[in-house]
């Protein structure tokens, strides 16, 4: 599969878009960790740290679909770059003002979260145009995308802890956001981003949310987000229990590494059968792997368990991208993927908010128990809604053509022009 990924990356613009998107999303991917570490360094409680991270996540959840719809309507450059700059300024505000004034701290994280650019959904909207609209290549790109995200989530925590060690939590936030703006700039300055246009869409106030299958998927990934959000806070508590802040970075990096390994193996083969059924199995395995975290053994064993808990995350995400593709109404591609980010983010925000009090009331094991319960809830949603998900929508052509759409169908479906 590595050879297959290399072939995809040799396609014109592909490597630049993937790397630029990952770098541009680095501030968002590391924000919960950076906010928690910054708040604790300022003398704030776990509850305040969790609440600020939750406020960021909730603001991000509100902003993603709104900005995603704006991208579908007005194009990527006119939305993505200004949003990235404003979001970075919000984190600068937090780093400068600190957490002494709670209203100012909350306002700063809300601005940063609300204006986080929808680069993730934007990249998935660009893949069909860059890869010629062929179904197998686009689906392979989704798997590569999920794997690449886990590289970021593996490296991100280590970068945060490294920058904190070199400078301070405030310095880490400033550096990460400056890097993120450069990543967004690289994406929006590219030819595919500048030329991309969304397909014509039906005027409907619900937009992508009028798809019942998409709603079912979003409900499940709300709880997957809850699990991961709770682990963000639980990991800090575990590191404090063992008197070594660096342990936290290793736990989060191990979780990302596990997901990376799982994603590589998942992408190494073609999968038969409906992706909705496959997604249900992957989420079941994900939920099972969260259970051992409640044992909270020593750091070495806990790092191994963290890696295990991430193994099925990237495969579940890659499969979810295909399901979104099958159920999203035409003309709502960026918005639909942004809704997935939103529900995931809301779940993560709830997870961080719940895990803080769970640590203080029941200890570290109880906070990891939040992740276990959330994983079970995600599986329950997919099980209850399996009939809805079994009926694929009639959104984008790439999800329904075994041989890939013709040039004419491709241009009509994606609203882009061939570069050939």
PDB file of C-alpha atoms in Angstrom, residues 4-24 123 126-127 129-131 137 141 144-145 148-149 182-184 186-188 190-192 419:
ATOM      1  CA  UNK A   4      -0.013   2.958  -3.848  1.00  0.00           C
ATOM      2  CA  UNK A   5       0.238   5.997  -1.599  1.00  0.00           C
ATOM      3  CA  UNK A   6       3.468   7.018  -3.335  1.00  0.00           C
ATOM      4  CA  UNK A   7       1.702   6.816  -6.688  1.00  0.00           C
ATOM      5  CA  UNK A   8      -1.095   9.045  -5.406  1.00  0.00           C
ATOM      6  CA  UNK A   9       1.388  11.560  -4.046  1.00  0.00           C
ATOM      7  CA  UNK A  10       3.192  11.711  -7.384  1.00  0.00           C
ATOM      8  CA  UNK A  11      -0.015  13.066  -8.911  1.00  0.00           C
ATOM      9  CA  UNK A  12       0.314  16.757  -9.619  1.00  0.00           C
ATOM     10  CA  UNK A  13      -0.643  18.916  -6.601  1.00  0.00           C
ATOM     11  CA  UNK A  14      -1.472  15.921  -4.358  1.00  0.00           C
ATOM     12  CA  UNK A  15       1.543  16.073  -2.034  1.00  0.00           C
ATOM     13  CA  UNK A  16       1.337  19.852  -1.659  1.00  0.00           C
ATOM     14  CA  UNK A  17      -2.371  19.737  -0.791  1.00  0.00           C
ATOM     15  CA  UNK A  18      -1.986  16.897   1.692  1.00  0.00           C
ATOM     16  CA  UNK A  19       1.043  18.351   3.477  1.00  0.00           C
ATOM     17  CA  UNK A  20      -0.333  21.891   3.431  1.00  0.00           C
ATOM     18  CA  UNK A  21      -3.643  20.731   4.878  1.00  0.00           C
ATOM     19  CA  UNK A  22      -1.933  18.748   7.636  1.00  0.00           C
ATOM     20  CA  UNK A  23       0.268  21.703   8.574  1.00  0.00           C
ATOM     21  CA  UNK A  24      -2.687  24.068   8.380  1.00  0.00           C
ATOM     22  CA  UNK A 123      -9.126  18.656   1.011  1.00  0.00           C
ATOM     23  CA  UNK A 126     -10.387  18.586  -3.861  1.00  0.00           C
ATOM     24  CA  UNK A 127      -9.369  14.919  -4.137  1.00  0.00           C
ATOM     25  CA  UNK A 129     -10.508  16.878  -9.140  1.00  0.00           C
ATOM     26  CA  UNK A 130      -6.849  16.173  -8.441  1.00  0.00           C
ATOM     27  CA  UNK A 131      -7.206  12.412  -8.982  1.00  0.00           C
ATOM     28  CA  UNK A 137      -8.208   6.452  -6.404  1.00  0.00           C
ATOM     29  CA  UNK A 141      -6.864   8.982  -1.028  1.00  0.00           C
ATOM     30  CA  UNK A 144      -4.141   7.922   2.867  1.00  0.00           C
ATOM     31  CA  UNK A 145      -5.758  11.047   4.329  1.00  0.00           C
ATOM     32  CA  UNK A 148      -1.628  11.097   7.299  1.00  0.00           C
ATOM     33  CA  UNK A 149      -3.860  12.587   9.982  1.00  0.00           C
ATOM     34  CA  UNK A 182       1.570  29.061   6.554  1.00  0.00           C
ATOM     35  CA  UNK A 183      -0.016  25.670   5.864  1.00  0.00           C
ATOM     36  CA  UNK A 184      -3.370  27.239   4.993  1.00  0.00           C
ATOM     37  CA  UNK A 186       0.098  26.875   0.856  1.00  0.00           C
ATOM     38  CA  UNK A 187      -3.250  25.170   0.208  1.00  0.00           C
ATOM     39  CA  UNK A 188      -5.270  28.178  -0.962  1.00  0.00           C
ATOM     40  CA  UNK A 190      -2.508  26.101  -5.143  1.00  0.00           C
ATOM     41  CA  UNK A 191      -4.184  25.812  -8.534  1.00  0.00           C
ATOM     42  CA  UNK A 192      -6.772  23.156  -7.563  1.00  0.00           C
ATOM     43  CA  UNK A 419      -6.733  20.398 -16.084  1.00  0.00           C
TER      44      UNK A 419
END
